[in-house]
PDB file of C-alpha atoms in Angstrom:
ATOM      1  CA  MET A  24      -0.076   0.007   0.070  1.00  0.00           C
ATOM      2  CA  ILE A  25       1.059   3.427  -0.217  1.00  0.00           C
ATOM      3  CA  ILE A  26       1.562   5.217   3.251  1.00  0.00           C
ATOM      4  CA  LEU A  27       0.797   9.004   3.686  1.00  0.00           C
ATOM      5  CA  GLY A  28       3.211  10.079   6.595  1.00  0.00           C
ATOM      6  CA  ALA A  29       2.967  13.311   8.524  1.00  0.00           C
ATOM      7  CA  THR A  30       6.320  14.726   9.273  1.00  0.00           C
ATOM      8  CA  PRO A  31       7.082  17.238  12.080  1.00  0.00           C
ATOM      9  CA  ILE A  32       6.246  21.183  10.806  1.00  0.00           C
ATOM     10  CA  GLY A  33       9.207  22.043  13.072  1.00  0.00           C
ATOM     11  CA  ASN A  34       9.704  20.163  16.456  1.00  0.00           C
ATOM     12  CA  LEU A  35      11.501  16.913  16.055  1.00  0.00           C
ATOM     13  CA  GLY A  36       9.595  16.003  19.235  1.00  0.00           C
ATOM     14  CA  ASP A  37       6.200  15.744  17.465  1.00  0.00           C
ATOM     15  CA  ALA A  38       7.300  12.527  14.980  1.00  0.00           C
ATOM     16  CA  SER A  39       4.858   9.849  16.047  1.00  0.00           C
ATOM     17  CA  ALA A  40       5.437   6.835  16.979  1.00  0.00           C
ATOM     18  CA  ARG A  41       3.857   5.256  14.157  1.00  0.00           C
ATOM     19  CA  LEU A  42       6.282   7.567  11.939  1.00  0.00           C
ATOM     20  CA  ARG A  43       9.318   6.596  13.884  1.00  0.00           C
ATOM     21  CA  GLU A  44       8.129   3.176  13.360  1.00  0.00           C
ATOM     22  CA  ALA A  45       7.394   3.330   9.512  1.00  0.00           C
ATOM     23  CA  LEU A  46      10.658   4.967   8.896  1.00  0.00           C
ATOM     24  CA  GLU A  47      12.682   1.934  10.899  1.00  0.00           C
ATOM     25  CA  GLN A  48      10.894  -0.527   8.568  1.00  0.00           C
ATOM     26  CA  ALA A  49      10.323   1.405   5.425  1.00  0.00           C
ATOM     27  CA  ARG A  50      12.260  -0.313   2.510  1.00  0.00           C
ATOM     28  CA  VAL A  51      11.620   2.559  -0.245  1.00  0.00           C
ATOM     29  CA  VAL A  52      10.294   6.251   0.704  1.00  0.00           C
ATOM     30  CA  ALA A  53       9.033   8.754  -1.989  1.00  0.00           C
ATOM     31  CA  SER A  54      10.126  12.258  -0.304  1.00  0.00           C
ATOM     32  CA  GLU A  55       9.806  15.639  -1.376  1.00  0.00           C
ATOM     33  CA  ASP A  56      13.504  16.529  -0.936  1.00  0.00           C
ATOM     34  CA  THR A  57      15.652  13.200  -0.116  1.00  0.00           C
ATOM     35  CA  ARG A  58      18.126  15.496   1.769  1.00  0.00           C
ATOM     36  CA  VAL A  59      15.430  16.652   4.200  1.00  0.00           C
ATOM     37  CA  THR A  60      14.590  13.020   4.839  1.00  0.00           C
ATOM     38  CA  GLN A  61      17.927  12.041   5.623  1.00  0.00           C
ATOM     39  CA  ARG A  62      18.227  15.000   8.105  1.00  0.00           C
ATOM     40  CA  LEU A  63      14.939  13.547   9.268  1.00  0.00           C
ATOM     41  CA  LEU A  64      16.204   9.917   9.662  1.00  0.00           C
ATOM     42  CA  ALA A  65      19.479  11.325  11.338  1.00  0.00           C
ATOM     43  CA  GLY A  66      17.590  13.577  13.552  1.00  0.00           C
ATOM     44  CA  LEU A  67      15.500  10.800  14.865  1.00  0.00           C
ATOM     45  CA  GLY A  68      18.244   8.149  15.360  1.00  0.00           C
ATOM     46  CA  ILE A  69      16.928   6.205  12.700  1.00  0.00           C
ATOM     47  CA  ALA A  70      19.292   3.346  11.515  1.00  0.00           C
ATOM     48  CA  ASN A  71      17.084   2.315   8.492  1.00  0.00           C
ATOM     49  CA  ARG A  72      18.415   3.782   5.251  1.00  0.00           C
ATOM     50  CA  PRO A  73      15.428   2.941   2.773  1.00  0.00           C
ATOM     51  CA  ARG A  74      15.976   3.595  -0.643  1.00  0.00           C
ATOM     52  CA  LEU A  75      15.050   7.378  -1.529  1.00  0.00           C
ATOM     53  CA  ILE A  76      13.152   8.767  -4.690  1.00  0.00           C
ATOM     54  CA  ALA A  77      12.352  12.051  -4.814  1.00  0.00           C
ATOM     55  CA  LEU A  78       8.641  12.968  -5.443  1.00  0.00           C
ATOM     56  CA  HIS A  79       8.294  16.833  -5.675  1.00  0.00           C
ATOM     57  CA  GLU A  80       6.220  19.009  -7.675  1.00  0.00           C
ATOM     58  CA  HIS A  81       7.835  18.886 -11.069  1.00  0.00           C
ATOM     59  CA  ASN A  82       7.954  15.489 -11.313  1.00  0.00           C
ATOM     60  CA  GLU A  83       4.907  14.090  -9.424  1.00  0.00           C
ATOM     61  CA  ARG A  84       2.686  13.205 -12.100  1.00  0.00           C
ATOM     62  CA  GLN A  85       5.105  11.684 -14.524  1.00  0.00           C
ATOM     63  CA  LYS A  86       6.547   9.508 -11.334  1.00  0.00           C
ATOM     64  CA  ALA A  87       2.815   8.318 -10.236  1.00  0.00           C
ATOM     65  CA  ASP A  88       2.235   5.099 -12.145  1.00  0.00           C
ATOM     66  CA  GLU A  89       5.494   3.867 -11.512  1.00  0.00           C
ATOM     67  CA  LEU A  90       5.327   4.627  -7.859  1.00  0.00           C
ATOM     68  CA  VAL A  91       2.024   2.826  -7.963  1.00  0.00           C
ATOM     69  CA  GLU A  92       3.737  -0.249  -9.076  1.00  0.00           C
ATOM     70  CA  LEU A  93       6.050  -0.478  -6.523  1.00  0.00           C
ATOM     71  CA  ALA A  94       3.231  -0.157  -3.848  1.00  0.00           C
ATOM     72  CA  ARG A  95       1.944  -3.381  -5.237  1.00  0.00           C
ATOM     73  CA  ASP A  96       4.877  -5.367  -4.100  1.00  0.00           C
ATOM     74  CA  ALA A  97       5.894  -3.436  -1.126  1.00  0.00           C
ATOM     75  CA  ASP A  98       4.567  -0.830   1.534  1.00  0.00           C
ATOM     76  CA  LEU A  99       5.609   2.652  -0.166  1.00  0.00           C
ATOM     77  CA  LEU A 100       6.248   5.727   2.505  1.00  0.00           C
ATOM     78  CA  VAL A 101       5.622   9.309   1.323  1.00  0.00           C
ATOM     79  CA  LEU A 102       6.961  11.780   2.745  1.00  0.00           C
ATOM     80  CA  THR A 103       6.736  15.806   2.337  1.00  0.00           C
ATOM     81  CA  ASP A 104       9.609  18.443   3.857  1.00  0.00           C
ATOM     82  CA  ALA A 105       6.966  19.105   6.685  1.00  0.00           C
ATOM     83  CA  GLY A 106       3.271  18.217   7.375  1.00  0.00           C
ATOM     84  CA  MET A 107       0.736  15.930   5.580  1.00  0.00           C
ATOM     85  CA  PRO A 108       1.564  14.980   2.118  1.00  0.00           C
ATOM     86  CA  THR A 109      -1.337  16.215  -0.579  1.00  0.00           C
ATOM     87  CA  VAL A 110      -2.029  19.358   1.851  1.00  0.00           C
ATOM     88  CA  SER A 111      -0.630  22.093  -0.098  1.00  0.00           C
ATOM     89  CA  ASP A 112       2.692  19.722  -0.757  1.00  0.00           C
ATOM     90  CA  PRO A 113       3.047  17.092  -3.041  1.00  0.00           C
ATOM     91  CA  GLY A 114       0.867  13.682  -3.207  1.00  0.00           C
ATOM     92  CA  PHE A 115      -2.254  14.012  -4.622  1.00  0.00           C
ATOM     93  CA  PRO A 116      -1.399  12.981  -8.224  1.00  0.00           C
ATOM     94  CA  LEU A 117      -0.428  10.045  -6.687  1.00  0.00           C
ATOM     95  CA  VAL A 118      -2.973   9.172  -4.387  1.00  0.00           C
ATOM     96  CA  GLN A 119      -5.238   9.393  -7.459  1.00  0.00           C
ATOM     97  CA  ALA A 120      -3.490   6.785  -9.415  1.00  0.00           C
ATOM     98  CA  ALA A 121      -3.194   4.582  -6.512  1.00  0.00           C
ATOM     99  CA  ILE A 122      -7.305   4.663  -6.335  1.00  0.00           C
ATOM    100  CA  ALA A 123      -7.677   4.283  -9.959  1.00  0.00           C
ATOM    101  CA  ALA A 124      -5.026   1.414 -10.014  1.00  0.00           C
ATOM    102  CA  GLY A 125      -6.910  -0.121  -6.742  1.00  0.00           C
ATOM    103  CA  VAL A 126      -3.541   0.068  -4.588  1.00  0.00           C
ATOM    104  CA  ASP A 127      -4.746   0.916  -0.849  1.00  0.00           C
ATOM    105  CA  VAL A 128      -3.690   4.225   0.501  1.00  0.00           C
ATOM    106  CA  THR A 129      -3.771   5.152   4.435  1.00  0.00           C
ATOM    107  CA  ALA A 130      -2.120   7.815   6.070  1.00  0.00           C
ATOM    108  CA  ILE A 131      -0.137   8.486   9.638  1.00  0.00           C
ATOM    109  CA  PRO A 132      -1.725  11.401  10.798  1.00  0.00           C
ATOM    110  CA  GLY A 133       0.691  13.955  12.816  1.00  0.00           C
ATOM    111  CA  PRO A 134       1.790  17.560  12.486  1.00  0.00           C
ATOM    112  CA  SER A 135      -0.232  19.953  10.346  1.00  0.00           C
ATOM    113  CA  ALA A 136       0.300  23.873  10.253  1.00  0.00           C
ATOM    114  CA  VAL A 137      -3.120  24.469   8.617  1.00  0.00           C
ATOM    115  CA  LEU A 138      -4.806  23.103  12.037  1.00  0.00           C
ATOM    116  CA  THR A 139      -2.225  24.125  14.348  1.00  0.00           C
ATOM    117  CA  ALA A 140      -2.877  27.879  13.190  1.00  0.00           C
ATOM    118  CA  LEU A 141      -6.481  27.830  13.325  1.00  0.00           C
ATOM    119  CA  ALA A 142      -6.320  26.189  17.072  1.00  0.00           C
ATOM    120  CA  LEU A 143      -4.133  28.775  17.987  1.00  0.00           C
ATOM    121  CA  SER A 144      -5.709  31.938  16.071  1.00  0.00           C
ATOM    122  CA  GLY A 145      -8.972  32.816  18.477  1.00  0.00           C
ATOM    123  CA  LEU A 146     -10.988  32.845  15.578  1.00  0.00           C
ATOM    124  CA  PRO A 147     -14.171  30.038  15.043  1.00  0.00           C
ATOM    125  CA  THR A 148     -13.020  26.568  14.183  1.00  0.00           C
ATOM    126  CA  ASP A 149     -16.482  25.211  13.514  1.00  0.00           C
ATOM    127  CA  ARG A 150     -16.149  25.949  10.232  1.00  0.00           C
ATOM    128  CA  PHE A 151     -13.055  26.797   8.302  1.00  0.00           C
ATOM    129  CA  ALA A 152     -11.498  26.252   4.702  1.00  0.00           C
ATOM    130  CA  PHE A 153      -8.077  26.083   3.763  1.00  0.00           C
ATOM    131  CA  GLU A 154      -6.734  28.494   0.779  1.00  0.00           C
ATOM    132  CA  GLY A 155      -3.189  27.548   0.358  1.00  0.00           C
ATOM    133  CA  PHE A 156      -0.858  29.996  -1.183  1.00  0.00           C
ATOM    134  CA  LEU A 157      -2.820  33.376  -2.702  1.00  0.00           C
ATOM    135  CA  PRO A 158      -1.949  33.834  -6.471  1.00  0.00           C
ATOM    136  CA  ARG A 159       1.252  36.298  -6.847  1.00  0.00           C
ATOM    137  CA  LYS A 160      -0.327  38.366  -9.528  1.00  0.00           C
ATOM    138  CA  SER A 161      -2.387  41.062  -8.098  1.00  0.00           C
ATOM    139  CA  GLY A 162      -5.158  40.749 -10.668  1.00  0.00           C
ATOM    140  CA  GLU A 163      -5.538  37.054 -10.129  1.00  0.00           C
ATOM    141  CA  ARG A 164      -5.294  37.791  -6.135  1.00  0.00           C
ATOM    142  CA  GLY A 165      -7.743  40.214  -6.355  1.00  0.00           C
ATOM    143  CA  ARG A 166     -10.210  37.825  -7.830  1.00  0.00           C
ATOM    144  CA  ARG A 167      -9.582  35.191  -5.621  1.00  0.00           C
ATOM    145  CA  LEU A 168     -10.404  37.343  -2.498  1.00  0.00           C
ATOM    146  CA  ALA A 169     -13.471  39.188  -4.128  1.00  0.00           C
ATOM    147  CA  GLU A 170     -14.792  35.694  -4.117  1.00  0.00           C
ATOM    148  CA  LEU A 171     -14.109  34.900  -0.735  1.00  0.00           C
ATOM    149  CA  ALA A 172     -14.711  38.435   0.469  1.00  0.00           C
ATOM    150  CA  GLY A 173     -18.404  36.972   1.677  1.00  0.00           C
ATOM    151  CA  ASP A 174     -17.253  33.669   2.695  1.00  0.00           C
ATOM    152  CA  ARG A 175     -18.338  33.395   6.515  1.00  0.00           C
ATOM    153  CA  ARG A 176     -15.782  30.587   7.172  1.00  0.00           C
ATOM    154  CA  THR A 177     -12.640  31.096   9.075  1.00  0.00           C
ATOM    155  CA  LEU A 178      -9.648  31.343   6.082  1.00  0.00           C
ATOM    156  CA  VAL A 179      -6.282  29.740   6.242  1.00  0.00           C
ATOM    157  CA  PHE A 180      -3.522  31.060   4.076  1.00  0.00           C
ATOM    158  CA  PHE A 181      -0.054  29.874   4.065  1.00  0.00           C
ATOM    159  CA  GLU A 182       2.044  32.763   2.688  1.00  0.00           C
ATOM    160  CA  ALA A 183       5.856  33.193   2.004  1.00  0.00           C
ATOM    161  CA  PRO A 184       7.507  35.914   4.800  1.00  0.00           C
ATOM    162  CA  THR A 185       8.701  38.190   1.824  1.00  0.00           C
ATOM    163  CA  ARG A 186       4.851  38.454   0.277  1.00  0.00           C
ATOM    164  CA  LEU A 187       3.264  38.453   3.971  1.00  0.00           C
ATOM    165  CA  ALA A 188       2.705  42.486   3.829  1.00  0.00           C
ATOM    166  CA  THR A 189       1.626  42.494   0.174  1.00  0.00           C
ATOM    167  CA  SER A 190      -1.079  39.732   0.793  1.00  0.00           C
ATOM    168  CA  LEU A 191      -2.533  41.423   4.371  1.00  0.00           C
ATOM    169  CA  ALA A 192      -2.672  44.639   2.307  1.00  0.00           C
ATOM    170  CA  ALA A 193      -4.706  42.599  -0.384  1.00  0.00           C
ATOM    171  CA  LEU A 194      -6.728  40.771   2.218  1.00  0.00           C
ATOM    172  CA  ALA A 195      -7.708  44.167   3.832  1.00  0.00           C
ATOM    173  CA  GLU A 196      -8.778  45.739   1.126  1.00  0.00           C
ATOM    174  CA  ALA A 197     -10.872  42.961  -0.111  1.00  0.00           C
ATOM    175  CA  PHE A 198     -12.262  42.164   3.445  1.00  0.00           C
ATOM    176  CA  GLY A 199     -11.919  45.580   5.061  1.00  0.00           C
ATOM    177  CA  PRO A 200      -9.332  46.496   7.610  1.00  0.00           C
ATOM    178  CA  ASP A 201     -11.391  45.480  10.853  1.00  0.00           C
ATOM    179  CA  ARG A 202     -11.634  41.743   9.866  1.00  0.00           C
ATOM    180  CA  PRO A 203     -10.032  40.018  12.565  1.00  0.00           C
ATOM    181  CA  ALA A 204      -7.066  38.087  11.843  1.00  0.00           C
ATOM    182  CA  ALA A 205      -4.003  36.207  13.027  1.00  0.00           C
ATOM    183  CA  VAL A 206      -0.598  35.474  11.635  1.00  0.00           C
ATOM    184  CA  CYS A 207       1.169  32.668  12.978  1.00  0.00           C
ATOM    185  CA  ARG A 208       5.008  32.049  12.402  1.00  0.00           C
ATOM    186  CA  GLU A 209       7.323  29.348  12.693  1.00  0.00           C
ATOM    187  CA  LEU A 210       4.994  27.271  14.612  1.00  0.00           C
ATOM    188  CA  THR A 211       6.005  24.443  17.005  1.00  0.00           C
ATOM    189  CA  LYS A 212       9.860  25.922  16.725  1.00  0.00           C
ATOM    190  CA  LEU A 213      11.506  28.157  18.930  1.00  0.00           C
ATOM    191  CA  HIS A 214      10.858  31.530  17.660  1.00  0.00           C
ATOM    192  CA  GLU A 215       7.157  30.878  17.500  1.00  0.00           C
ATOM    193  CA  GLU A 216       4.744  33.760  17.504  1.00  0.00           C
ATOM    194  CA  VAL A 217       1.150  34.419  16.859  1.00  0.00           C
ATOM    195  CA  ARG A 218       0.046  38.163  16.325  1.00  0.00           C
ATOM    196  CA  ARG A 219      -3.903  38.805  16.409  1.00  0.00           C
ATOM    197  CA  GLY A 220      -5.813  42.000  15.469  1.00  0.00           C
ATOM    198  CA  PRO A 221      -7.639  43.579  12.534  1.00  0.00           C
ATOM    199  CA  LEU A 222      -6.066  43.137   9.139  1.00  0.00           C
ATOM    200  CA  GLY A 223      -5.134  46.714   8.976  1.00  0.00           C
ATOM    201  CA  GLU A 224      -3.369  46.827  12.150  1.00  0.00           C
ATOM    202  CA  LEU A 225      -1.538  43.393  10.770  1.00  0.00           C
ATOM    203  CA  VAL A 226      -0.535  45.178   7.791  1.00  0.00           C
ATOM    204  CA  ALA A 227       1.237  47.666   9.425  1.00  0.00           C
ATOM    205  CA  TRP A 228       3.149  45.004  11.880  1.00  0.00           C
ATOM    206  CA  ALA A 229       3.840  43.279   8.504  1.00  0.00           C
ATOM    207  CA  GLU A 230       5.676  46.147   6.944  1.00  0.00           C
ATOM    208  CA  ALA A 231       8.539  46.043   9.004  1.00  0.00           C
ATOM    209  CA  GLY A 232       9.629  42.463   7.920  1.00  0.00           C
ATOM    210  CA  VAL A 233       8.796  39.137   9.448  1.00  0.00           C
ATOM    211  CA  ARG A 234      10.571  36.112   9.218  1.00  0.00           C
ATOM    212  CA  GLY A 235       9.876  32.339   9.435  1.00  0.00           C
ATOM    213  CA  GLU A 236       7.197  30.158   7.765  1.00  0.00           C
ATOM    214  CA  ILE A 237       3.883  32.067   7.703  1.00  0.00           C
ATOM    215  CA  CYS A 238       0.139  31.010   8.355  1.00  0.00           C
ATOM    216  CA  ILE A 239      -2.725  33.719   7.893  1.00  0.00           C
ATOM    217  CA  VAL A 240      -5.924  33.153   9.552  1.00  0.00           C
ATOM    218  CA  VAL A 241      -8.761  35.332   8.607  1.00  0.00           C
ATOM    219  CA  GLY A 242     -12.145  35.328  10.215  1.00  0.00           C
ATOM    220  CA  GLY A 243     -15.252  35.018   8.065  1.00  0.00           C
ATOM    221  CA  ALA A 244     -17.676  37.449   7.076  1.00  0.00           C
ATOM    222  CA  ALA A 245     -20.150  38.873   9.315  1.00  0.00           C
ATOM    223  CA  ALA A 246     -23.601  37.248   8.861  1.00  0.00           C
ATOM    224  CA  GLU A 247     -26.186  39.514   6.823  1.00  0.00           C
ATOM    225  CA  ALA A 248     -29.174  40.483   8.449  1.00  0.00           C
ATOM    226  CA  SER A 249     -31.969  37.900   6.119  1.00  0.00           C
ATOM    227  CA  ASP A 250     -35.495  39.346   4.813  1.00  0.00           C
ATOM    228  CA  PRO A 251     -37.512  36.406   6.005  1.00  0.00           C
ATOM    229  CA  VAL A 252     -39.746  37.119   2.873  1.00  0.00           C
ATOM    230  CA  ASP A 253     -36.677  36.778   0.464  1.00  0.00           C
ATOM    231  CA  ALA A 254     -35.538  33.522   2.409  1.00  0.00           C
ATOM    232  CA  LEU A 255     -39.137  31.984   2.263  1.00  0.00           C
ATOM    233  CA  ALA A 256     -39.129  32.786  -1.207  1.00  0.00           C
ATOM    234  CA  ARG A 257     -35.764  30.886  -1.645  1.00  0.00           C
ATOM    235  CA  VAL A 258     -36.678  27.695   0.140  1.00  0.00           C
ATOM    236  CA  GLN A 259     -40.057  27.793  -2.063  1.00  0.00           C
ATOM    237  CA  SER A 260     -38.116  28.146  -5.067  1.00  0.00           C
ATOM    238  CA  LEU A 261     -35.879  24.926  -4.152  1.00  0.00           C
ATOM    239  CA  ALA A 262     -38.440  22.807  -3.319  1.00  0.00           C
ATOM    240  CA  ALA A 263     -40.228  23.855  -6.571  1.00  0.00           C
ATOM    241  CA  SER A 264     -37.197  22.516  -8.389  1.00  0.00           C
ATOM    242  CA  GLY A 265     -37.073  19.520  -6.610  1.00  0.00           C
ATOM    243  CA  THR A 266     -35.547  19.607  -3.394  1.00  0.00           C
ATOM    244  CA  ARG A 267     -37.414  17.999  -0.646  1.00  0.00           C
ATOM    245  CA  LEU A 268     -38.648  20.579   1.642  1.00  0.00           C
ATOM    246  CA  LYS A 269     -36.908  20.178   4.560  1.00  0.00           C
ATOM    247  CA  ASP A 270     -33.855  19.971   3.027  1.00  0.00           C
ATOM    248  CA  ALA A 271     -34.501  23.129   1.227  1.00  0.00           C
ATOM    249  CA  ALA A 272     -35.423  24.581   4.571  1.00  0.00           C
ATOM    250  CA  ALA A 273     -32.173  23.570   5.914  1.00  0.00           C
ATOM    251  CA  LEU A 274     -30.049  25.135   3.154  1.00  0.00           C
ATOM    252  CA  VAL A 275     -31.237  28.189   3.072  1.00  0.00           C
ATOM    253  CA  ALA A 276     -31.040  28.385   7.289  1.00  0.00           C
ATOM    254  CA  ALA A 277     -27.335  27.639   6.766  1.00  0.00           C
ATOM    255  CA  GLU A 278     -27.010  30.387   4.143  1.00  0.00           C
ATOM    256  CA  THR A 279     -29.201  33.049   6.043  1.00  0.00           C
ATOM    257  CA  GLY A 280     -28.851  32.345   9.840  1.00  0.00           C
ATOM    258  CA  LEU A 281     -32.569  32.154  10.149  1.00  0.00           C
ATOM    259  CA  GLY A 282     -33.764  29.144  12.001  1.00  0.00           C
ATOM    260  CA  ARG A 283     -34.590  25.909  10.119  1.00  0.00           C
ATOM    261  CA  ARG A 284     -37.885  25.100  12.183  1.00  0.00           C
ATOM    262  CA  GLU A 285     -39.693  28.319  11.000  1.00  0.00           C
ATOM    263  CA  LEU A 286     -38.743  28.181   7.649  1.00  0.00           C
ATOM    264  CA  TYR A 287     -39.855  24.917   6.941  1.00  0.00           C
ATOM    265  CA  GLU A 288     -43.327  25.688   8.788  1.00  0.00           C
ATOM    266  CA  ALA A 289     -43.634  28.882   6.979  1.00  0.00           C
ATOM    267  CA  ALA A 290     -42.888  26.884   3.707  1.00  0.00           C
ATOM    268  CA  LEU A 291     -45.597  24.464   5.019  1.00  0.00           C
ATOM    269  CA  ALA A 292     -48.299  27.368   5.465  1.00  0.00           C
ATOM    270  CA  ALA A 293     -47.836  28.758   2.378  1.00  0.00           C
ATOM    271  CA  ARG A 294     -48.755  25.677   0.569  1.00  0.00           C
ATOM    272  CA  ARG A 295     -51.603  25.201   2.800  1.00  0.00           C
ATOM    273  CA  ALA A 296     -52.781  28.839   1.701  1.00  0.00           C
TER     274      ALA A 296
END
């Protein structure tokens, strides 16, 4: 099978017992950077020296079929430089190819910069979305942020330190300078820091220069006051198109923040009338 192994995002002490065992037993490892994997083996005191195959963004689609065939005969451990493979890191084409070929895929859970930043941000965690890196070009970045401006979920982004101030300024322009946010840097490392505040204030802070691995967490858009009449019309429209009335009421309730039961009963009353 193929085993996706989550590696430490900074602190080697976060390597799980399962990851250590997998590294000790692995015959073949596909890794984002074989030099990083060699340092991981040495840092964890792993004596095993498996065959290392480079699997990165520039070759992963070409290598996928070959690695799937290798995994038919022996477990293939897949590692990225930090965190879980496939999450803004190489591995997704390989997983797709394995599923298509009927080869089992499993994971060794572990450190995640996305979840660590989310937990430390102080922002709502019940609904969130990971958006990876924002586009570098200003036009593409603006269009992406315009699409996200009304999203009520907490949003998590990765960013390079050299582009942090630019991205925060773009976020403040698209979402408003008062939108709450947090910049999390060097997570689990010696100089870990979480800076919380409105986007406008974070822009001013970042312009002085920030170093390290960066996650940006931004609070979701505030719910707008919804017109119950418009919401009822939306329920009726969904029901007329074939959606069950209860499902239509639940969907519109999630969209508007209005009560599901109230919407359902209002729609029933309108039917009877």
